[in-house]
PDB file of C-alpha atoms in Angstrom:
ATOM      1  CA  MET A   1      51.093  58.044 176.384  1.00 98.00           C
ATOM      2  CA  ARG A   2      51.439  59.338 172.726  1.00 98.00           C
ATOM      3  CA  ALA A   3      51.564  56.926 169.907  1.00 98.00           C
ATOM      4  CA  VAL A   4      51.684  57.315 166.079  1.00 98.00           C
ATOM      5  CA  VAL A   5      48.565  55.524 164.783  1.00 97.00           C
ATOM      6  CA  VAL A   6      47.314  54.746 161.282  1.00 97.00           C
ATOM      7  CA  SER A   7      43.932  56.670 160.910  1.00 93.00           C
ATOM      8  CA  ARG A   8      43.120  54.616 157.769  1.00 96.00           C
ATOM      9  CA  PRO A   9      45.157  52.675 155.157  1.00 97.00           C
ATOM     10  CA  GLY A  10      46.943  54.879 152.740  1.00 97.00           C
ATOM     11  CA  ASP A  11      49.938  57.083 152.084  1.00 97.00           C
ATOM     12  CA  ALA A  12      52.297  58.591 154.728  1.00 97.00           C
ATOM     13  CA  ASP A  13      49.958  61.418 155.597  1.00 96.00           C
ATOM     14  CA  VAL A  14      47.480  58.855 157.287  1.00 98.00           C
ATOM     15  CA  LEU A  15      50.021  58.667 160.227  1.00 98.00           C
ATOM     16  CA  GLU A  16      48.777  60.634 163.280  1.00 97.00           C
ATOM     17  CA  VAL A  17      49.971  61.159 166.801  1.00 97.00           C
ATOM     18  CA  ALA A  18      47.208  60.166 169.288  1.00 97.00           C
ATOM     19  CA  GLU A  19      46.824  59.538 172.925  1.00 98.00           C
ATOM     20  CA  ARG A  20      46.507  55.829 174.040  1.00 98.00           C
ATOM     21  CA  PRO A  21      46.436  54.225 177.411  1.00 98.00           C
ATOM     22  CA  ASP A  22      49.658  53.405 179.053  1.00 98.00           C
ATOM     23  CA  PRO A  23      50.280  49.671 178.799  1.00 98.00           C
ATOM     24  CA  THR A  24      50.725  47.538 181.857  1.00 98.00           C
ATOM     25  CA  PRO A  25      53.401  44.675 181.714  1.00 98.00           C
ATOM     26  CA  GLY A  26      51.989  41.134 182.125  1.00 97.00           C
ATOM     27  CA  ALA A  27      53.716  38.048 183.401  1.00 98.00           C
ATOM     28  CA  ASN A  28      57.266  37.766 182.244  1.00 98.00           C
ATOM     29  CA  GLU A  29      57.021  41.190 180.445  1.00 98.00           C
ATOM     30  CA  VAL A  30      58.901  44.380 180.913  1.00 98.00           C
ATOM     31  CA  ARG A  31      57.705  48.007 180.126  1.00 98.00           C
ATOM     32  CA  ILE A  32      60.087  50.067 178.298  1.00 98.00           C
ATOM     33  CA  ARG A  33      60.072  54.032 178.342  1.00 98.00           C
ATOM     34  CA  VAL A  34      60.907  54.442 174.595  1.00 98.00           C
ATOM     35  CA  VAL A  35      63.750  56.776 173.579  1.00 98.00           C
ATOM     36  CA  ALA A  36      63.720  55.903 169.809  1.00 98.00           C
ATOM     37  CA  ALA A  37      61.924  53.453 167.449  1.00 98.00           C
ATOM     38  CA  GLY A  38      63.311  51.876 164.210  1.00 98.00           C
ATOM     39  CA  LEU A  39      61.639  52.023 160.765  1.00 98.00           C
ATOM     40  CA  ASN A  40      61.198  48.920 158.798  1.00 96.00           C
ATOM     41  CA  GLY A  41      59.578  47.985 155.443  1.00 93.00           C
ATOM     42  CA  ALA A  42      56.857  46.082 157.439  1.00 93.00           C
ATOM     43  CA  ASP A  43      55.770  49.378 158.907  1.00 96.00           C
ATOM     44  CA  LEU A  44      55.049  50.839 155.477  1.00 96.00           C
ATOM     45  CA  SER A  45      53.058  47.680 154.493  1.00 94.00           C
ATOM     46  CA  GLN A  46      51.090  47.881 157.718  1.00 96.00           C
ATOM     47  CA  ARG A  47      50.294  51.556 156.950  1.00 97.00           C
ATOM     48  CA  ARG A  48      49.081  50.700 153.526  1.00 96.00           C
ATOM     49  CA  GLY A  49      46.758  48.062 155.051  1.00 95.00           C
ATOM     50  CA  TYR A  50      48.559  44.847 153.887  1.00 91.00           C
ATOM     51  CA  TYR A  51      50.314  43.781 157.066  1.00 91.00           C
ATOM     52  CA  PRO A  52      48.210  44.189 160.245  1.00 91.00           C
ATOM     53  CA  SER A  53      49.643  43.624 163.793  1.00 92.00           C
ATOM     54  CA  PRO A  54      49.404  40.118 165.062  1.00 92.00           C
ATOM     55  CA  ALA A  55      46.724  39.185 167.708  1.00 90.00           C
ATOM     56  CA  GLY A  56      47.469  40.771 171.074  1.00 91.00           C
ATOM     57  CA  ALA A  57      49.911  43.449 169.723  1.00 94.00           C
ATOM     58  CA  PRO A  58      48.993  47.124 169.457  1.00 96.00           C
ATOM     59  CA  GLU A  59      47.454  48.194 166.179  1.00 95.00           C
ATOM     60  CA  TRP A  60      50.033  50.724 165.386  1.00 97.00           C
ATOM     61  CA  PRO A  61      53.464  50.167 163.718  1.00 97.00           C
ATOM     62  CA  GLY A  62      56.847  49.738 165.171  1.00 98.00           C
ATOM     63  CA  LEU A  63      58.932  46.535 165.409  1.00 98.00           C
ATOM     64  CA  GLU A  64      61.894  47.679 167.431  1.00 98.00           C
ATOM     65  CA  VAL A  65      62.717  50.290 170.103  1.00 98.00           C
ATOM     66  CA  SER A  66      65.377  51.353 172.441  1.00 98.00           C
ATOM     67  CA  GLY A  67      64.920  52.957 175.877  1.00 98.00           C
ATOM     68  CA  THR A  68      65.053  52.196 179.630  1.00 98.00           C
ATOM     69  CA  ILE A  69      63.024  49.839 181.532  1.00 98.00           C
ATOM     70  CA  ASP A  70      60.546  51.519 183.831  1.00 97.00           C
ATOM     71  CA  ALA A  71      58.291  48.606 185.116  1.00 98.00           C
ATOM     72  CA  LEU A  72      58.611  44.778 185.563  1.00 98.00           C
ATOM     73  CA  GLY A  73      55.909  42.150 185.263  1.00 98.00           C
ATOM     74  CA  ASP A  74      55.553  39.120 187.434  1.00 97.00           C
ATOM     75  CA  GLY A  75      58.218  36.567 187.051  1.00 96.00           C
ATOM     76  CA  VAL A  76      60.872  38.712 185.231  1.00 98.00           C
ATOM     77  CA  ASP A  77      64.495  37.823 186.090  1.00 95.00           C
ATOM     78  CA  GLY A  78      67.677  39.426 184.899  1.00 95.00           C
ATOM     79  CA  TRP A  79      66.440  42.906 184.275  1.00 98.00           C
ATOM     80  CA  SER A  80      66.077  45.981 186.531  1.00 98.00           C
ATOM     81  CA  ILE A  81      64.256  49.229 186.390  1.00 98.00           C
ATOM     82  CA  GLY A  82      66.578  51.770 184.622  1.00 98.00           C
ATOM     83  CA  ASP A  83      68.358  49.269 182.393  1.00 98.00           C
ATOM     84  CA  ARG A  84      69.367  50.593 179.035  1.00 98.00           C
ATOM     85  CA  VAL A  85      67.777  48.163 176.505  1.00 98.00           C
ATOM     86  CA  CYS A  86      66.452  47.556 173.083  1.00 98.00           C
ATOM     87  CA  ALA A  87      63.857  45.161 172.045  1.00 98.00           C
ATOM     88  CA  LEU A  88      62.220  43.249 169.145  1.00 98.00           C
ATOM     89  CA  LEU A  89      58.557  43.772 169.029  1.00 98.00           C
ATOM     90  CA  PRO A  90      55.462  42.229 167.323  1.00 96.00           C
ATOM     91  CA  GLY A  91      54.209  45.822 166.758  1.00 96.00           C
ATOM     92  CA  GLY A  92      53.426  49.152 168.755  1.00 97.00           C
ATOM     93  CA  GLY A  93      56.885  50.555 168.783  1.00 98.00           C
ATOM     94  CA  TYR A  94      55.852  54.079 167.592  1.00 98.00           C
ATOM     95  CA  ALA A  95      54.853  55.069 171.118  1.00 98.00           C
ATOM     96  CA  GLU A  96      56.213  56.472 174.310  1.00 98.00           C
ATOM     97  CA  LEU A  97      55.730  53.227 176.251  1.00 98.00           C
ATOM     98  CA  VAL A  98      55.896  49.578 175.100  1.00 98.00           C
ATOM     99  CA  THR A  99      55.628  46.245 176.896  1.00 98.00           C
ATOM    100  CA  VAL A 100      57.389  43.133 175.519  1.00 98.00           C
ATOM    101  CA  ASP A 101      58.292  39.713 176.696  1.00 98.00           C
ATOM    102  CA  ALA A 102      61.519  39.800 178.647  1.00 98.00           C
ATOM    103  CA  GLY A 103      62.962  37.234 176.238  1.00 98.00           C
ATOM    104  CA  LEU A 104      62.889  39.745 173.303  1.00 98.00           C
ATOM    105  CA  VAL A 105      64.984  42.268 175.111  1.00 98.00           C
ATOM    106  CA  LEU A 106      68.662  42.986 174.731  1.00 98.00           C
ATOM    107  CA  PRO A 107      71.100  45.177 176.836  1.00 98.00           C
ATOM    108  CA  VAL A 108      72.579  48.274 175.138  1.00 98.00           C
ATOM    109  CA  PRO A 109      76.436  48.381 175.678  1.00 95.00           C
ATOM    110  CA  ASP A 110      77.826  51.433 177.193  1.00 93.00           C
ATOM    111  CA  SER A 111      79.667  52.184 173.948  1.00 93.00           C
ATOM    112  CA  VAL A 112      76.534  52.232 171.891  1.00 97.00           C
ATOM    113  CA  ASP A 113      74.376  55.392 171.691  1.00 97.00           C
ATOM    114  CA  LEU A 114      70.862  54.670 173.182  1.00 98.00           C
ATOM    115  CA  VAL A 115      69.062  56.358 170.261  1.00 98.00           C
ATOM    116  CA  GLU A 116      71.045  54.518 167.645  1.00 98.00           C
ATOM    117  CA  ALA A 117      70.404  51.177 169.378  1.00 98.00           C
ATOM    118  CA  ALA A 118      66.740  51.466 168.222  1.00 98.00           C
ATOM    119  CA  GLY A 119      68.190  50.384 164.785  1.00 98.00           C
ATOM    120  CA  LEU A 120      69.622  47.170 165.936  1.00 98.00           C
ATOM    121  CA  PRO A 121      67.012  44.409 167.050  1.00 98.00           C
ATOM    122  CA  GLU A 122      65.196  43.888 163.819  1.00 97.00           C
ATOM    123  CA  VAL A 123      68.235  43.802 161.530  1.00 97.00           C
ATOM    124  CA  ALA A 124      70.297  41.868 163.961  1.00 98.00           C
ATOM    125  CA  ALA A 125      67.605  39.160 164.412  1.00 98.00           C
ATOM    126  CA  THR A 126      66.782  39.128 160.601  1.00 97.00           C
ATOM    127  CA  VAL A 127      70.377  38.748 159.591  1.00 98.00           C
ATOM    128  CA  TRP A 128      71.526  36.267 162.187  1.00 98.00           C
ATOM    129  CA  SER A 129      68.467  33.934 161.816  1.00 98.00           C
ATOM    130  CA  ASN A 130      68.653  33.908 158.082  1.00 97.00           C
ATOM    131  CA  VAL A 131      72.291  34.344 156.948  1.00 98.00           C
ATOM    132  CA  PHE A 132      73.901  32.413 159.666  1.00 98.00           C
ATOM    133  CA  ASP A 133      71.383  30.095 161.201  1.00 97.00           C
ATOM    134  CA  LEU A 134      69.278  29.036 158.106  1.00 97.00           C
ATOM    135  CA  GLY A 135      71.867  29.945 155.419  1.00 97.00           C
ATOM    136  CA  ARG A 136      74.730  28.611 157.516  1.00 98.00           C
ATOM    137  CA  LEU A 137      77.262  31.084 156.084  1.00 98.00           C
ATOM    138  CA  ALA A 138      80.792  30.154 157.198  1.00 98.00           C
ATOM    139  CA  ALA A 139      84.172  31.792 157.238  1.00 98.00           C
ATOM    140  CA  GLU A 140      85.700  31.950 153.823  1.00 97.00           C
ATOM    141  CA  GLU A 141      82.406  31.642 152.046  1.00 98.00           C
ATOM    142  CA  VAL A 142      80.854  34.321 149.928  1.00 98.00           C
ATOM    143  CA  LEU A 143      77.626  36.166 150.555  1.00 98.00           C
ATOM    144  CA  LEU A 144      75.651  37.996 148.057  1.00 98.00           C
ATOM    145  CA  VAL A 145      73.277  40.556 149.699  1.00 98.00           C
ATOM    146  CA  HIS A 146      70.799  42.505 147.724  1.00 97.00           C
ATOM    147  CA  GLY A 147      69.855  46.060 149.019  1.00 95.00           C
ATOM    148  CA  GLY A 148      73.388  46.370 150.689  1.00 97.00           C
ATOM    149  CA  SER A 149      72.840  49.969 151.722  1.00 97.00           C
ATOM    150  CA  SER A 150      69.706  49.237 153.703  1.00 96.00           C
ATOM    151  CA  GLY A 151      69.583  48.644 157.386  1.00 96.00           C
ATOM    152  CA  ILE A 152      69.500  44.780 156.821  1.00 96.00           C
ATOM    153  CA  GLY A 153      72.128  45.025 154.224  1.00 97.00           C
ATOM    154  CA  THR A 154      74.610  47.014 156.308  1.00 98.00           C
ATOM    155  CA  MET A 155      74.157  44.630 159.151  1.00 98.00           C
ATOM    156  CA  ALA A 156      74.664  41.653 156.802  1.00 98.00           C
ATOM    157  CA  ILE A 157      77.814  43.114 155.453  1.00 98.00           C
ATOM    158  CA  GLN A 158      79.325  43.898 158.800  1.00 98.00           C
ATOM    159  CA  LEU A 159      78.544  40.547 160.408  1.00 98.00           C
ATOM    160  CA  ALA A 160      79.576  38.465 157.342  1.00 98.00           C
ATOM    161  CA  ARG A 161      82.999  40.298 157.428  1.00 98.00           C
ATOM    162  CA  ALA A 162      83.416  40.075 161.191  1.00 98.00           C
ATOM    163  CA  ARG A 163      82.916  36.353 160.893  1.00 97.00           C
ATOM    164  CA  GLY A 164      85.409  35.836 158.125  1.00 98.00           C
ATOM    165  CA  ALA A 165      83.168  35.737 155.011  1.00 98.00           C
ATOM    166  CA  GLN A 166      83.466  37.799 151.887  1.00 98.00           C
ATOM    167  CA  VAL A 167      80.494  39.994 150.734  1.00 98.00           C
ATOM    168  CA  ILE A 168      79.215  41.151 147.350  1.00 98.00           C
ATOM    169  CA  ALA A 169      76.381  43.768 147.652  1.00 98.00           C
ATOM    170  CA  THR A 170      73.986  45.147 145.193  1.00 98.00           C
ATOM    171  CA  ALA A 171      72.681  48.689 145.320  1.00 97.00           C
ATOM    172  CA  GLY A 172      70.610  51.073 143.268  1.00 95.00           C
ATOM    173  CA  SER A 173      73.283  53.684 142.420  1.00 96.00           C
ATOM    174  CA  ASP A 174      77.146  54.084 142.284  1.00 97.00           C
ATOM    175  CA  GLU A 175      76.931  56.245 145.390  1.00 97.00           C
ATOM    176  CA  LYS A 176      75.181  53.454 147.251  1.00 97.00           C
ATOM    177  CA  ALA A 177      77.607  51.020 145.994  1.00 97.00           C
ATOM    178  CA  ASP A 178      80.546  53.137 147.191  1.00 98.00           C
ATOM    179  CA  PHE A 179      78.731  53.194 150.536  1.00 98.00           C
ATOM    180  CA  CYS A 180      78.525  49.456 150.791  1.00 98.00           C
ATOM    181  CA  ARG A 181      82.262  49.308 150.222  1.00 98.00           C
ATOM    182  CA  GLU A 182      82.732  51.853 152.936  1.00 98.00           C
ATOM    183  CA  VAL A 183      80.582  49.568 155.332  1.00 97.00           C
ATOM    184  CA  GLY A 184      82.808  46.662 154.492  1.00 97.00           C
ATOM    185  CA  ALA A 185      81.650  44.937 151.344  1.00 98.00           C
ATOM    186  CA  ASP A 186      84.453  43.403 149.287  1.00 98.00           C
ATOM    187  CA  ALA A 187      82.709  44.226 146.084  1.00 98.00           C
ATOM    188  CA  ALA A 188      79.403  46.216 145.308  1.00 98.00           C
ATOM    189  CA  VAL A 189      77.373  46.345 142.126  1.00 97.00           C
ATOM    190  CA  ASN A 190      75.026  49.065 140.853  1.00 98.00           C
ATOM    191  CA  TYR A 191      72.169  46.840 139.693  1.00 95.00           C
ATOM    192  CA  ARG A 192      70.790  49.543 137.344  1.00 95.00           C
ATOM    193  CA  THR A 193      73.912  49.520 135.159  1.00 97.00           C
ATOM    194  CA  GLN A 194      75.645  46.243 136.013  1.00 96.00           C
ATOM    195  CA  ASP A 195      74.676  42.614 135.836  1.00 96.00           C
ATOM    196  CA  PHE A 196      75.011  41.151 139.363  1.00 96.00           C
ATOM    197  CA  VAL A 197      75.347  37.462 138.094  1.00 97.00           C
ATOM    198  CA  GLU A 198      78.175  38.672 135.924  1.00 97.00           C
ATOM    199  CA  ALA A 199      79.720  40.527 138.884  1.00 96.00           C
ATOM    200  CA  VAL A 200      79.520  37.477 141.090  1.00 97.00           C
ATOM    201  CA  ASP A 201      80.988  35.208 138.492  1.00 97.00           C
ATOM    202  CA  ALA A 202      83.995  37.546 138.034  1.00 97.00           C
ATOM    203  CA  PHE A 203      84.473  38.078 141.835  1.00 97.00           C
ATOM    204  CA  THR A 204      84.438  34.272 142.504  1.00 98.00           C
ATOM    205  CA  ALA A 205      86.248  33.145 139.366  1.00 97.00           C
ATOM    206  CA  GLY A 206      83.214  31.356 138.312  1.00 97.00           C
ATOM    207  CA  ARG A 207      82.418  29.506 141.478  1.00 98.00           C
ATOM    208  CA  GLY A 208      79.372  31.675 142.650  1.00 98.00           C
ATOM    209  CA  ALA A 209      77.974  32.831 145.922  1.00 98.00           C
ATOM    210  CA  ASP A 210      77.463  30.403 148.773  1.00 98.00           C
ATOM    211  CA  VAL A 211      74.606  32.272 150.308  1.00 98.00           C
ATOM    212  CA  VAL A 212      72.167  34.870 148.741  1.00 98.00           C
ATOM    213  CA  LEU A 213      70.125  37.147 150.884  1.00 98.00           C
ATOM    214  CA  ASP A 214      67.266  38.279 148.760  1.00 95.00           C
ATOM    215  CA  ILE A 215      64.835  41.039 149.500  1.00 91.00           C
ATOM    216  CA  VAL A 216      63.146  41.257 146.009  1.00 86.00           C
ATOM    217  CA  GLY A 217      61.791  37.883 145.117  1.00 86.00           C
ATOM    218  CA  GLY A 218      60.022  37.445 141.618  1.00 83.00           C
ATOM    219  CA  ALA A 219      62.375  37.475 138.686  1.00 87.00           C
ATOM    220  CA  TYR A 220      65.454  37.850 141.130  1.00 88.00           C
ATOM    221  CA  ILE A 221      65.098  34.328 142.419  1.00 93.00           C
ATOM    222  CA  ALA A 222      66.112  32.740 139.020  1.00 93.00           C
ATOM    223  CA  ARG A 223      68.978  35.170 138.707  1.00 95.00           C
ATOM    224  CA  ASP A 224      70.082  34.305 142.345  1.00 96.00           C
ATOM    225  CA  LEU A 225      70.106  30.725 141.400  1.00 96.00           C
ATOM    226  CA  GLU A 226      72.429  31.513 138.349  1.00 97.00           C
ATOM    227  CA  ALA A 227      74.765  33.347 140.763  1.00 97.00           C
ATOM    228  CA  LEU A 228      74.767  30.535 143.298  1.00 98.00           C
ATOM    229  CA  ALA A 229      77.649  28.052 143.980  1.00 98.00           C
ATOM    230  CA  THR A 230      77.096  24.405 144.046  1.00 98.00           C
ATOM    231  CA  GLY A 231      75.603  23.622 147.356  1.00 98.00           C
ATOM    232  CA  GLY A 232      74.486  27.215 147.817  1.00 98.00           C
ATOM    233  CA  ARG A 233      71.580  28.601 149.743  1.00 98.00           C
ATOM    234  CA  ILE A 234      69.186  31.334 148.748  1.00 97.00           C
ATOM    235  CA  VAL A 235      67.205  32.892 151.642  1.00 97.00           C
ATOM    236  CA  SER A 236      64.338  35.162 150.579  1.00 95.00           C
ATOM    237  CA  ILE A 237      62.946  37.513 153.285  1.00 93.00           C
ATOM    238  CA  ALA A 238      60.837  40.097 151.388  1.00 86.00           C
ATOM    239  CA  VAL A 239      58.915  40.420 148.133  1.00 83.00           C
ATOM    240  CA  ARG A 240      59.034  43.637 146.249  1.00 78.00           C
ATOM    241  CA  ASP A 241      58.640  42.064 142.830  1.00 71.00           C
ATOM    242  CA  ARG A 242      55.040  40.751 142.862  1.00 73.00           C
ATOM    243  CA  GLU A 243      55.380  38.628 139.826  1.00 80.00           C
ATOM    244  CA  PRO A 244      55.661  34.788 140.819  1.00 82.00           C
ATOM    245  CA  ALA A 245      59.056  33.457 140.812  1.00 81.00           C
ATOM    246  CA  SER A 246      60.153  31.070 138.223  1.00 85.00           C
ATOM    247  CA  VAL A 247      62.712  28.454 139.259  1.00 88.00           C
ATOM    248  CA  ASP A 248      64.794  26.175 136.951  1.00 90.00           C
ATOM    249  CA  MET A 249      64.375  22.902 138.949  1.00 94.00           C
ATOM    250  CA  GLY A 250      67.017  21.173 136.756  1.00 95.00           C
ATOM    251  CA  LEU A 251      69.662  23.922 137.626  1.00 93.00           C
ATOM    252  CA  MET A 252      68.601  23.838 141.146  1.00 93.00           C
ATOM    253  CA  MET A 253      69.085  20.026 141.324  1.00 96.00           C
ATOM    254  CA  ARG A 254      72.472  20.219 139.448  1.00 97.00           C
ATOM    255  CA  LYS A 255      73.711  22.797 141.906  1.00 97.00           C
ATOM    256  CA  ARG A 256      72.301  20.871 144.978  1.00 97.00           C
ATOM    257  CA  ALA A 257      70.852  24.368 145.989  1.00 97.00           C
ATOM    258  CA  SER A 258      68.255  25.144 148.611  1.00 96.00           C
ATOM    259  CA  LEU A 259      65.807  27.868 148.598  1.00 95.00           C
ATOM    260  CA  HIS A 260      64.214  29.143 151.944  1.00 95.00           C
ATOM    261  CA  GLY A 261      61.356  31.749 152.463  1.00 93.00           C
ATOM    262  CA  THR A 262      61.155  33.203 155.899  1.00 92.00           C
ATOM    263  CA  THR A 263      59.505  35.941 157.911  1.00 90.00           C
ATOM    264  CA  LEU A 264      60.319  37.065 161.480  1.00 92.00           C
ATOM    265  CA  ARG A 265      57.383  38.784 162.909  1.00 90.00           C
ATOM    266  CA  ALA A 266      54.946  35.843 162.369  1.00 87.00           C
ATOM    267  CA  ARG A 267      57.177  33.361 164.089  1.00 93.00           C
ATOM    268  CA  PRO A 268      55.920  31.821 167.448  1.00 95.00           C
ATOM    269  CA  LEU A 269      57.117  33.717 170.602  1.00 96.00           C
ATOM    270  CA  ALA A 270      59.510  30.753 171.594  1.00 97.00           C
ATOM    271  CA  GLU A 271      61.238  30.914 168.249  1.00 97.00           C
ATOM    272  CA  ARG A 272      61.730  34.790 168.450  1.00 98.00           C
ATOM    273  CA  VAL A 273      63.123  34.485 171.966  1.00 98.00           C
ATOM    274  CA  ALA A 274      65.607  31.669 170.747  1.00 98.00           C
ATOM    275  CA  ILE A 275      66.649  34.092 167.950  1.00 98.00           C
ATOM    276  CA  ILE A 276      67.090  37.027 170.317  1.00 98.00           C
ATOM    277  CA  ALA A 277      69.239  34.727 172.623  1.00 98.00           C
ATOM    278  CA  ALA A 278      71.393  33.719 169.659  1.00 98.00           C
ATOM    279  CA  VAL A 279      71.789  37.392 168.733  1.00 98.00           C
ATOM    280  CA  ARG A 280      72.991  38.120 172.299  1.00 98.00           C
ATOM    281  CA  GLU A 281      75.503  35.225 172.222  1.00 98.00           C
ATOM    282  CA  ASN A 282      76.905  35.657 168.781  1.00 98.00           C
ATOM    283  CA  VAL A 283      76.269  39.429 167.554  1.00 98.00           C
ATOM    284  CA  TRP A 284      76.461  41.440 170.906  1.00 98.00           C
ATOM    285  CA  PRO A 285      80.134  40.653 171.636  1.00 97.00           C
ATOM    286  CA  LEU A 286      80.964  42.083 168.256  1.00 97.00           C
ATOM    287  CA  LEU A 287      78.806  45.141 169.027  1.00 96.00           C
ATOM    288  CA  ALA A 288      80.556  45.691 172.319  1.00 94.00           C
ATOM    289  CA  GLU A 289      83.942  45.361 170.571  1.00 94.00           C
ATOM    290  CA  GLY A 290      82.967  47.849 167.953  1.00 94.00           C
ATOM    291  CA  ARG A 291      83.410  45.411 165.114  1.00 95.00           C
ATOM    292  CA  VAL A 292      79.551  45.813 164.274  1.00 97.00           C
ATOM    293  CA  ARG A 293      77.776  49.108 164.709  1.00 96.00           C
ATOM    294  CA  PRO A 294      74.286  50.504 163.928  1.00 96.00           C
ATOM    295  CA  VAL A 295      74.352  52.328 160.606  1.00 97.00           C
ATOM    296  CA  ILE A 296      71.919  55.345 160.993  1.00 98.00           C
ATOM    297  CA  ASP A 297      70.594  57.310 158.008  1.00 98.00           C
ATOM    298  CA  SER A 298      68.433  59.807 159.811  1.00 98.00           C
ATOM    299  CA  VAL A 299      66.531  60.468 162.908  1.00 98.00           C
ATOM    300  CA  PHE A 300      63.023  62.083 162.832  1.00 98.00           C
ATOM    301  CA  PRO A 301      60.834  63.350 165.838  1.00 98.00           C
ATOM    302  CA  LEU A 302      57.903  61.168 166.579  1.00 98.00           C
ATOM    303  CA  GLU A 303      55.516  63.933 165.220  1.00 97.00           C
ATOM    304  CA  ASP A 304      57.325  63.572 161.841  1.00 98.00           C
ATOM    305  CA  ALA A 305      56.546  59.969 161.388  1.00 98.00           C
ATOM    306  CA  ALA A 306      55.125  60.800 157.924  1.00 98.00           C
ATOM    307  CA  ALA A 307      58.146  62.426 156.746  1.00 98.00           C
ATOM    308  CA  ALA A 308      60.261  59.531 158.043  1.00 98.00           C
ATOM    309  CA  HIS A 309      58.058  57.038 155.957  1.00 98.00           C
ATOM    310  CA  ARG A 310      58.432  59.271 152.940  1.00 98.00           C
ATOM    311  CA  ARG A 311      62.230  59.189 153.442  1.00 98.00           C
ATOM    312  CA  MET A 312      62.070  55.336 153.383  1.00 96.00           C
ATOM    313  CA  GLU A 313      59.809  55.232 150.383  1.00 96.00           C
ATOM    314  CA  SER A 314      62.131  57.457 148.373  1.00 95.00           C
ATOM    315  CA  SER A 315      64.780  54.809 148.732  1.00 91.00           C
ATOM    316  CA  ALA A 316      67.299  57.583 149.183  1.00 93.00           C
ATOM    317  CA  HIS A 317      68.259  56.402 152.668  1.00 95.00           C
ATOM    318  CA  ARG A 318      71.538  54.578 153.682  1.00 96.00           C
ATOM    319  CA  GLY A 319      71.169  52.475 156.783  1.00 97.00           C
ATOM    320  CA  LYS A 320      68.360  52.753 159.289  1.00 98.00           C
ATOM    321  CA  ILE A 321      65.737  55.586 159.687  1.00 98.00           C
ATOM    322  CA  LEU A 322      64.723  56.236 163.276  1.00 98.00           C
ATOM    323  CA  LEU A 323      62.000  58.005 165.259  1.00 98.00           C
ATOM    324  CA  ARG A 324      63.172  59.989 168.157  1.00 98.00           C
ATOM    325  CA  VAL A 325      60.549  59.458 171.020  1.00 96.00           C
ATOM    326  CA  GLY A 326      61.958  60.399 174.410  1.00 81.00           C
TER     327      GLY A 326
END
């Protein structure tokens, strides 16, 4: 099979298409003939040499795919050869074939394009596990989501609105802020020209946001706390600002706030399987009804993985970037 491998840590040009042995599914695994793979920030970090695949996973990037099942390992129930599926992976998605634990696989509804489905597993699992499970966002509460025009941001906006919450999104331009509103955000802030704390204060009449989904870290954490309502929850899922975060513990105590830092890829298999089961129960009905949809920026051929990475690094994208494999 063909796979996009990292010849050495570096910029996007180190990505190369190479031949690798076809994988064979082990016990409780399925093999998927890949139609498309989704890009994620973790892929860029892996390419740069900062985020290697976990033990047992292929050494090349790719945390989510869509395609059809073409082989079953021993002990697999509930799946058949030919099923249209998408899956959350520990790595190796930039390839024509992948094997994955059957518990990390989701069916693709007939109403969803199979290529676009590659943009669903990672964002759905990330948003559900962080905003709704850990962050406990409830109907009529307010979510502040940073990077609202990203894949994770667009999913967070849609899911929060579908479940009765209000959403304030931040973005890096007026055009992206408008895009967030088109996706469903009640309010959107260009963080380059506006103060998001002031915007949250104005939108909530001084109450603050109940949940903040943070993808920046560093100095943003203190500002998130300022924007937070009493009893609010900050969930930090990525670090772009490498400066250490400084938190006013007095303010945190007065607001009875909580701050959580999480990752998805490093969790034990049982936890990831439980998250996918929760996504299937809570998110997939909304997907089948059309109330939530994959938001796709662009689709690149597998051979153009370097161009796809450059597109993501430019921050010009809105929604998910995909690699077309099959």
